[in-house]
Amino acid sequence: MSQKIYAAIAGVGHYAPEKVMTNADLEKMVDTSDEWIRTRTGIRERRIAAANETTSSMGLAAARMALERAGTAPADVEAIYVATCTPDMIFPSTACLIQAALGASRAYGFDISSACAGFMMALDAAAGAIESGRVKTALVIGAEKLSVVTDWTSRNTCVLFGDGAGAVVLKASDRPGIRSSLLGVDGNQADFLSIPAGGCKMPASEETIRNHLHAIHMAGRETFKIAVNTMMEAAQEAISRAGLTVEDIDLMVPHQANMRIVEAVAKRLGEGVMEKVFLNLDRYGNTSAASIPLALSEAFAAGKVKSGDKILMVAFGGGLSWGGSVVEWL
Ligand code: UT7
């Protein structure tokens, strides 16, 4: 009988653009205050990509760091999964652009569009390819240039988002690194969180541009409630499918949309869980698909990830869509 193949994270990296936009900067642009943004969201500042930086250039930088930390050459990468809702263009995929720039000559790749849950979807897909034996080494990237799909005249949304990228190298292993993964969508509430125009339903026109329909629209309060319940359930299910209990979790890396969401989820999961949460939301805001790998990479760099640790990742966003996973750091 052939031995079972598992998938494990071998390296993690990130990239954040240099330009910082603070809450004080936003006070000059819309009717808001540093106090409101900090207390309602936990965000103090976010990064804004330069004009010549793109989702692929940021994803590439994150991928290079992850490959270096994994001790893996680009030529060994067989598959590139890029989670993004802000691709450089509709096609070719961001994965193709990164493949060429990296010189990953043996790799295939494609983009995954699932907004803030995109990285969890991509991680699951890559893990599946590895566990099936078809792929031995994959890059899973979450990268976003959300500043180009932000309505900078709307205080409801412009204070929330930022740009950045994160990546992991996933490799075949004889021990389980990805111990569980579950995904879900509910398209019945698609209009709670969307970029309405720019697709075939509402192509770009003077009207779509005038009405800011190429920007993120969100029913914040409604999304908030569903986010808390769904992330909590996804986290519990991911822990249970990994054969663990919440006490076994060493580190929680949640999607970083709102501090109050994270606190509510952690509190419901159990006592002491909040102390295990890694947050960088205060410095980056919500970077959608980049959020979890960017946080995981910073947690790693801060020495908060060690061999044997069980890491809970959980995300929720537009779709609506969500995902949860428990990863053991080998
Ligand atoms: O990543 C994908 C998933 N995303 C999420 O899960 C985000 C979920 N939603 C949220 O994080 C929160 O709902 C927001 C941060 C978007 C909003 O916070 P909230 O506590 O739900 O505020 P609200 O929308 O209920 O608005 C409360 C008040 C309103 O004023 P009135 O009607 O009470 O007079 C808003 O107009 O706050 C006002 N407001 C602001 N005031 C100052 C909304 N945005 C701002 C702002 N500055 N930036």
Short mmCIF file of C-alpha atoms and ligand atoms in Angstrom, two decimals:
data_model
loop_
_atom_site.label_atom_id
_atom_site.label_comp_id
_atom_site.label_asym_id
_atom_site.label_seq_id
_atom_site.Cartn_x
_atom_site.Cartn_y
_atom_site.Cartn_z
CA MET A 1 0.00 0.00 0.00
CA SER A 2 1.36 3.43 -0.86
CA GLN A 3 1.99 5.81 2.03
CA LYS A 4 -0.46 8.65 2.63
CA ILE A 5 0.79 12.05 1.52
CA TYR A 6 0.13 15.15 3.62
CA ALA A 7 0.65 18.86 2.94
CA ALA A 8 2.72 21.09 5.24
CA ILE A 9 3.81 24.72 5.30
CA ALA A 10 7.56 24.93 4.66
CA GLY A 11 7.94 28.72 4.59
CA VAL A 12 5.98 31.94 4.89
CA GLY A 13 6.64 35.47 3.61
CA HIS A 14 5.01 38.84 3.20
CA TYR A 15 5.30 42.23 1.60
CA ALA A 16 3.88 45.57 2.70
CA PRO A 17 4.12 48.76 0.64
CA GLU A 18 6.17 51.56 2.17
CA LYS A 19 3.56 54.31 2.19
CA VAL A 20 1.62 54.56 5.45
CA MET A 21 -1.78 56.23 5.59
CA THR A 22 -2.78 57.09 9.16
CA ASN A 23 -6.19 57.78 10.63
CA ALA A 24 -5.11 61.43 10.86
CA ASP A 25 -4.61 61.42 7.07
CA LEU A 26 -8.17 60.10 6.65
CA GLU A 27 -9.54 62.82 8.93
CA LYS A 28 -8.47 65.28 6.22
CA MET A 29 -10.30 63.33 3.50
CA VAL A 30 -13.69 62.33 5.00
CA ASP A 31 -15.84 63.16 8.04
CA THR A 32 -14.22 60.72 10.47
CA SER A 33 -11.95 60.70 13.50
CA ASP A 34 -8.99 58.72 14.71
CA GLU A 35 -11.01 57.93 17.84
CA TRP A 36 -13.96 56.49 15.85
CA ILE A 37 -11.73 54.35 13.63
CA ARG A 38 -9.64 53.03 16.54
CA THR A 39 -12.54 52.21 18.84
CA ARG A 40 -14.90 50.78 16.16
CA THR A 41 -12.30 48.83 14.17
CA GLY A 42 -8.90 48.71 15.97
CA ILE A 43 -7.15 50.18 12.90
CA ARG A 44 -4.53 52.94 13.34
CA GLU A 45 -2.94 52.97 9.90
CA ARG A 46 -2.82 51.04 6.63
CA ARG A 47 -0.35 50.69 3.75
CA ILE A 48 -1.02 52.11 0.30
CA ALA A 49 0.78 50.68 -2.74
CA ALA A 50 2.68 53.04 -5.03
CA ALA A 51 1.36 53.66 -8.54
CA ASN A 52 3.90 51.25 -10.03
CA GLU A 53 3.19 48.50 -7.49
CA THR A 54 0.61 45.89 -8.42
CA THR A 55 -0.96 42.83 -6.88
CA SER A 56 1.50 40.66 -8.83
CA SER A 57 4.56 42.69 -7.77
CA MET A 58 3.51 42.53 -4.11
CA GLY A 59 2.63 38.82 -4.38
CA LEU A 60 6.00 38.18 -6.03
CA ALA A 61 7.89 39.86 -3.17
CA ALA A 62 5.95 37.82 -0.59
CA ALA A 63 6.54 34.62 -2.58
CA ARG A 64 10.29 35.26 -2.77
CA MET A 65 10.49 35.66 1.01
CA ALA A 66 8.47 32.46 1.56
CA LEU A 67 10.66 30.49 -0.88
CA GLU A 68 13.83 31.76 0.76
CA ARG A 69 12.61 30.83 4.23
CA ALA A 70 11.59 27.39 2.91
CA GLY A 71 14.95 26.93 1.18
CA THR A 72 13.08 26.22 -2.05
CA ALA A 73 14.12 27.29 -5.55
CA PRO A 74 11.51 28.76 -7.95
CA ALA A 75 12.27 25.89 -10.36
CA ASP A 76 10.92 23.44 -7.76
CA VAL A 77 7.49 25.12 -7.60
CA GLU A 78 4.89 23.09 -9.49
CA ALA A 79 1.73 25.11 -8.81
CA ILE A 80 0.93 28.73 -7.97
CA TYR A 81 -2.40 29.63 -6.40
CA VAL A 82 -3.09 33.35 -6.07
CA ALA A 83 -6.04 34.50 -3.99
CA THR A 84 -7.03 38.05 -4.92
CA CYS A 85 -10.03 40.20 -5.74
CA THR A 86 -7.78 42.88 -7.24
CA PRO A 87 -5.86 41.08 -10.00
CA ASP A 88 -3.51 43.14 -12.18
CA MET A 89 -6.00 42.56 -15.01
CA ILE A 90 -8.89 40.22 -15.77
CA PHE A 91 -6.56 37.89 -17.63
CA PRO A 92 -3.89 36.64 -17.81
CA SER A 93 -4.14 35.58 -14.20
CA THR A 94 -1.93 37.13 -11.54
CA ALA A 95 -0.50 33.62 -11.08
CA CYS A 96 0.86 33.69 -14.66
CA LEU A 97 2.51 37.08 -14.07
CA ILE A 98 4.13 35.85 -10.85
CA GLN A 99 5.19 32.56 -12.49
CA ALA A 100 7.09 34.47 -15.19
CA ALA A 101 8.65 37.01 -12.81
CA LEU A 102 9.78 34.26 -10.44
CA GLY A 103 11.13 32.07 -13.20
CA ALA A 104 9.06 29.16 -11.88
CA SER A 105 9.44 27.40 -15.19
CA ARG A 106 7.70 24.15 -14.20
CA ALA A 107 4.66 25.68 -12.51
CA TYR A 108 1.05 26.00 -13.58
CA GLY A 109 -1.12 28.51 -11.77
CA PHE A 110 -4.40 30.36 -11.52
CA ASP A 111 -6.23 32.99 -9.48
CA ILE A 112 -8.90 32.31 -6.90
CA SER A 113 -11.57 34.95 -6.35
CA SER A 114 -13.16 34.65 -2.94
CA ALA A 115 -12.54 38.07 -1.39
CA CYS A 116 -11.40 37.90 2.25
CA ALA A 117 -11.73 34.10 2.42
CA GLY A 118 -9.61 33.68 -0.73
CA PHE A 119 -6.42 32.58 1.01
CA MET A 120 -8.26 29.79 2.85
CA MET A 121 -9.78 28.61 -0.44
CA ALA A 122 -6.35 28.67 -2.13
CA LEU A 123 -4.67 26.86 0.76
CA ASP A 124 -7.32 24.13 0.64
CA ALA A 125 -6.97 23.72 -3.13
CA ALA A 126 -3.18 23.54 -2.94
CA ALA A 127 -3.30 21.09 -0.03
CA GLY A 128 -5.68 18.90 -2.04
CA ALA A 129 -3.33 18.85 -5.04
CA ILE A 130 -0.43 17.86 -2.79
CA GLU A 131 -2.38 15.21 -0.87
CA SER A 132 -3.48 13.66 -4.18
CA GLY A 133 0.17 13.18 -5.14
CA ARG A 134 -0.05 15.29 -8.33
CA VAL A 135 1.99 18.20 -6.92
CA LYS A 136 4.91 18.17 -4.48
CA THR A 137 5.56 21.89 -4.00
CA ALA A 138 3.05 24.74 -4.32
CA LEU A 139 3.04 28.45 -3.67
CA VAL A 140 -0.11 29.87 -2.09
CA ILE A 141 -0.29 33.64 -2.28
CA GLY A 142 -2.81 36.19 -1.01
CA ALA A 143 -2.24 39.66 -2.48
CA GLU A 144 -4.38 42.77 -2.83
CA LYS A 145 -4.21 46.34 -4.04
CA LEU A 146 -7.49 47.32 -2.40
CA SER A 147 -6.63 51.03 -2.56
CA VAL A 148 -7.73 51.00 -6.22
CA VAL A 149 -11.17 49.60 -5.35
CA THR A 150 -11.75 51.89 -2.38
CA ASP A 151 -14.23 54.77 -2.55
CA TRP A 152 -12.10 57.49 -0.95
CA THR A 153 -15.20 59.66 -0.49
CA SER A 154 -17.07 57.08 1.64
CA ARG A 155 -16.21 57.04 5.34
CA ASN A 156 -18.19 53.79 5.67
CA THR A 157 -15.52 51.86 3.81
CA CYS A 158 -12.36 53.90 3.09
CA VAL A 159 -11.12 53.70 6.68
CA LEU A 160 -11.14 49.90 6.63
CA PHE A 161 -8.91 48.64 3.84
CA GLY A 162 -5.24 48.48 2.90
CA ASP A 163 -2.74 46.91 0.49
CA GLY A 164 -0.28 44.05 1.00
CA ALA A 165 0.62 40.44 0.31
CA GLY A 166 1.49 37.20 2.04
CA ALA A 167 2.56 33.78 0.78
CA VAL A 168 3.28 30.27 1.96
CA VAL A 169 5.25 27.42 0.41
CA LEU A 170 3.31 24.19 0.77
CA LYS A 171 5.15 20.88 0.43
CA ALA A 172 4.39 17.19 0.46
CA SER A 173 5.13 15.65 3.84
CA ASP A 174 4.85 12.27 5.56
CA ARG A 175 3.26 14.02 8.56
CA PRO A 176 0.13 16.18 8.49
CA GLY A 177 0.84 19.92 8.47
CA ILE A 178 -2.60 20.94 7.21
CA ARG A 179 -4.57 19.02 9.83
CA SER A 180 -8.00 20.27 8.80
CA SER A 181 -9.63 22.57 6.29
CA LEU A 182 -13.22 23.51 5.74
CA LEU A 183 -14.79 26.01 3.40
CA GLY A 184 -18.24 27.48 2.84
CA VAL A 185 -20.18 30.01 0.81
CA ASP A 186 -23.64 31.56 0.97
CA GLY A 187 -24.44 33.45 -2.22
CA ASN A 188 -27.84 34.45 -0.88
CA GLN A 189 -26.18 37.42 0.79
CA ALA A 190 -23.93 38.33 -2.11
CA ASP A 191 -25.01 41.98 -2.01
CA PHE A 192 -23.80 42.52 1.59
CA LEU A 193 -20.24 42.90 0.36
CA SER A 194 -19.39 43.52 -3.29
CA ILE A 195 -17.70 45.48 -6.05
CA PRO A 196 -20.79 45.84 -8.24
CA ALA A 197 -19.29 47.04 -11.54
CA GLY A 198 -16.44 46.00 -13.80
CA GLY A 199 -17.73 42.55 -14.67
CA CYS A 200 -19.95 41.62 -17.62
CA LYS A 201 -23.14 42.51 -15.74
CA MET A 202 -22.14 46.14 -15.33
CA PRO A 203 -19.19 47.00 -17.55
CA ALA A 204 -17.30 50.24 -16.94
CA SER A 205 -19.18 53.34 -18.07
CA GLU A 206 -19.25 57.01 -17.14
CA GLU A 207 -22.17 56.20 -14.87
CA THR A 208 -20.46 53.33 -13.01
CA ILE A 209 -17.43 55.53 -12.45
CA ARG A 210 -19.51 58.53 -11.32
CA ASN A 211 -21.43 56.35 -8.85
CA HIS A 212 -18.30 54.67 -7.40
CA LEU A 213 -19.56 51.25 -8.49
CA HIS A 214 -16.02 49.96 -9.06
CA ALA A 215 -15.37 50.29 -5.34
CA ILE A 216 -16.14 48.03 -2.38
CA HIS A 217 -19.70 48.36 -1.06
CA MET A 218 -20.57 46.84 2.29
CA ALA A 219 -23.55 46.51 4.58
CA GLY A 220 -21.25 46.77 7.60
CA ARG A 221 -23.58 46.09 10.49
CA GLU A 222 -25.27 43.09 8.81
CA THR A 223 -21.93 41.62 7.72
CA PHE A 224 -20.51 42.07 11.21
CA LYS A 225 -23.10 39.83 12.87
CA ILE A 226 -22.79 37.03 10.34
CA ALA A 227 -18.99 37.29 10.44
CA VAL A 228 -18.86 36.67 14.19
CA ASN A 229 -21.17 33.63 14.14
CA THR A 230 -19.72 32.09 11.01
CA MET A 231 -16.07 32.53 12.01
CA MET A 232 -16.79 31.06 15.42
CA GLU A 233 -18.51 28.00 13.93
CA ALA A 234 -15.81 27.54 11.27
CA ALA A 235 -13.10 27.76 13.94
CA GLN A 236 -14.82 25.17 16.16
CA GLU A 237 -15.35 22.82 13.21
CA ALA A 238 -11.74 23.18 12.02
CA ILE A 239 -10.46 22.38 15.53
CA SER A 240 -12.75 19.38 15.86
CA ARG A 241 -11.88 17.99 12.39
CA ALA A 242 -8.21 18.22 13.39
CA GLY A 243 -9.02 15.96 16.35
CA LEU A 244 -8.15 18.74 18.79
CA THR A 245 -9.81 20.96 21.38
CA VAL A 246 -9.50 24.72 21.68
CA GLU A 247 -6.96 24.26 24.52
CA ASP A 248 -4.62 22.54 22.03
CA ILE A 249 -4.41 25.65 19.84
CA ASP A 250 -1.15 27.57 20.34
CA LEU A 251 -1.76 30.47 17.97
CA MET A 252 -4.82 31.90 16.26
CA VAL A 253 -4.35 33.91 13.06
CA PRO A 254 -7.77 35.25 12.08
CA HIS A 255 -8.75 37.37 9.11
CA GLN A 256 -8.07 40.93 10.23
CA ALA A 257 -11.20 42.93 9.37
CA ASN A 258 -12.24 44.40 12.70
CA MET A 259 -10.81 44.05 16.21
CA ARG A 260 -14.32 43.77 17.64
CA ILE A 261 -15.09 40.78 15.38
CA VAL A 262 -11.87 39.04 16.42
CA GLU A 263 -12.52 39.72 20.12
CA ALA A 264 -16.10 38.44 19.88
CA VAL A 265 -15.00 35.24 18.10
CA ALA A 266 -12.13 34.61 20.54
CA LYS A 267 -14.37 35.22 23.56
CA ARG A 268 -16.97 32.75 22.31
CA LEU A 269 -14.31 30.13 21.54
CA GLY A 270 -13.21 30.09 25.16
CA GLU A 271 -11.32 31.67 27.99
CA GLY A 272 -7.76 32.68 27.21
CA VAL A 273 -8.16 32.37 23.43
CA MET A 274 -7.71 36.12 22.87
CA GLU A 275 -4.19 35.89 24.36
CA LYS A 276 -3.30 33.41 21.60
CA VAL A 277 -4.48 35.70 18.77
CA PHE A 278 -1.92 37.37 16.52
CA LEU A 279 -3.08 40.78 15.33
CA ASN A 280 -1.49 43.28 12.96
CA LEU A 281 -4.79 44.87 11.96
CA ASP A 282 -3.81 48.09 13.75
CA ARG A 283 -0.99 48.59 11.20
CA TYR A 284 -2.54 47.21 8.01
CA GLY A 285 -6.34 47.36 8.22
CA ASN A 286 -8.24 44.77 6.21
CA THR A 287 -6.09 43.47 3.35
CA SER A 288 -8.66 40.87 2.25
CA ALA A 289 -6.97 37.74 0.82
CA ALA A 290 -3.55 38.97 1.99
CA SER A 291 -4.64 39.34 5.60
CA ILE A 292 -3.97 35.84 6.99
CA PRO A 293 -0.64 35.05 5.26
CA LEU A 294 0.61 38.59 6.04
CA ALA A 295 -0.22 38.08 9.72
CA LEU A 296 1.20 34.54 9.76
CA SER A 297 4.47 35.78 8.27
CA GLU A 298 4.77 38.58 10.83
CA ALA A 299 3.94 36.13 13.63
CA PHE A 300 6.73 33.86 12.34
CA ALA A 301 9.19 36.78 12.13
CA ALA A 302 8.26 37.77 15.71
CA GLY A 303 9.19 34.27 16.93
CA LYS A 304 5.61 33.36 17.76
CA VAL A 305 5.59 30.22 15.59
CA LYS A 306 7.61 27.18 16.63
CA SER A 307 7.82 23.56 15.62
CA GLY A 308 4.84 21.52 16.88
CA ASP A 309 2.56 24.56 17.24
CA LYS A 310 -1.06 24.13 16.23
CA ILE A 311 -2.22 27.25 14.41
CA LEU A 312 -5.87 28.08 13.83
CA MET A 313 -6.64 30.22 10.79
CA VAL A 314 -10.15 31.45 10.06
CA ALA A 315 -11.52 33.91 7.52
CA PHE A 316 -14.81 35.43 6.43
CA GLY A 317 -15.77 37.83 3.67
CA GLY A 318 -17.57 38.67 0.45
CA GLY A 319 -19.58 35.92 -1.19
CA LEU A 320 -20.43 35.50 1.52
CA SER A 321 -17.59 33.03 1.92
CA TRP A 322 -15.49 31.59 4.72
CA GLY A 323 -12.84 29.05 5.62
CA GLY A 324 -11.12 27.57 8.64
CA SER A 325 -8.01 25.46 9.00
CA VAL A 326 -5.76 24.04 11.70
CA VAL A 327 -2.13 23.79 10.67
CA GLU A 328 0.64 22.09 12.61
CA TRP A 329 4.00 23.79 12.13
CA LEU A 330 6.41 20.93 11.43
O1 UT7 B 1 -13.49 41.47 5.59
C1 UT7 B 1 -14.75 41.07 5.21
C2 UT7 B 1 -15.69 41.10 6.31
N1 UT7 B 1 -15.88 42.45 6.75
C3 UT7 B 1 -16.39 42.64 7.91
O2 UT7 B 1 -16.64 41.68 8.58
C4 UT7 B 1 -16.69 44.04 8.35
C5 UT7 B 1 -17.91 44.02 9.19
N2 UT7 B 1 -18.35 45.31 9.65
C6 UT7 B 1 -17.65 46.14 10.45
O3 UT7 B 1 -16.50 45.93 10.72
C7 UT7 B 1 -18.38 47.30 11.05
O4 UT7 B 1 -19.77 47.16 10.82
C8 UT7 B 1 -17.93 48.69 10.53
C9 UT7 B 1 -16.54 49.01 11.04
C10 UT7 B 1 -17.93 48.69 9.01
C11 UT7 B 1 -18.87 49.76 11.04
O5 UT7 B 1 -18.94 49.74 12.45
P1 UT7 B 1 -20.35 49.74 13.18
O6 UT7 B 1 -20.06 49.77 14.61
O7 UT7 B 1 -21.13 48.57 12.64
O8 UT7 B 1 -20.95 51.12 12.74
P2 UT7 B 1 -22.31 51.41 11.97
O9 UT7 B 1 -22.17 51.05 10.54
O10 UT7 B 1 -23.42 50.82 12.75
O11 UT7 B 1 -22.36 52.97 12.11
C12 UT7 B 1 -22.48 53.64 13.37
C13 UT7 B 1 -22.39 55.13 13.14
C14 UT7 B 1 -23.28 55.62 12.00
O12 UT7 B 1 -23.78 56.89 12.37
P3 UT7 B 1 -25.27 57.04 12.93
O13 UT7 B 1 -26.15 56.50 11.84
O14 UT7 B 1 -25.30 56.21 14.18
O15 UT7 B 1 -25.38 58.51 13.15
C15 UT7 B 1 -22.31 55.78 10.86
O16 UT7 B 1 -22.72 56.74 9.93
O17 UT7 B 1 -21.05 55.47 12.78
C16 UT7 B 1 -21.06 56.24 11.58
N3 UT7 B 1 -19.84 55.98 10.83
C17 UT7 B 1 -18.71 56.68 11.01
N4 UT7 B 1 -18.41 57.72 11.81
C18 UT7 B 1 -17.16 58.21 11.76
C19 UT7 B 1 -19.61 55.01 9.90
N5 UT7 B 1 -18.35 55.07 9.47
C20 UT7 B 1 -17.77 56.11 10.15
C21 UT7 B 1 -16.47 56.67 10.14
N6 UT7 B 1 -16.21 57.70 10.96
N7 UT7 B 1 -15.48 56.18 9.35
#
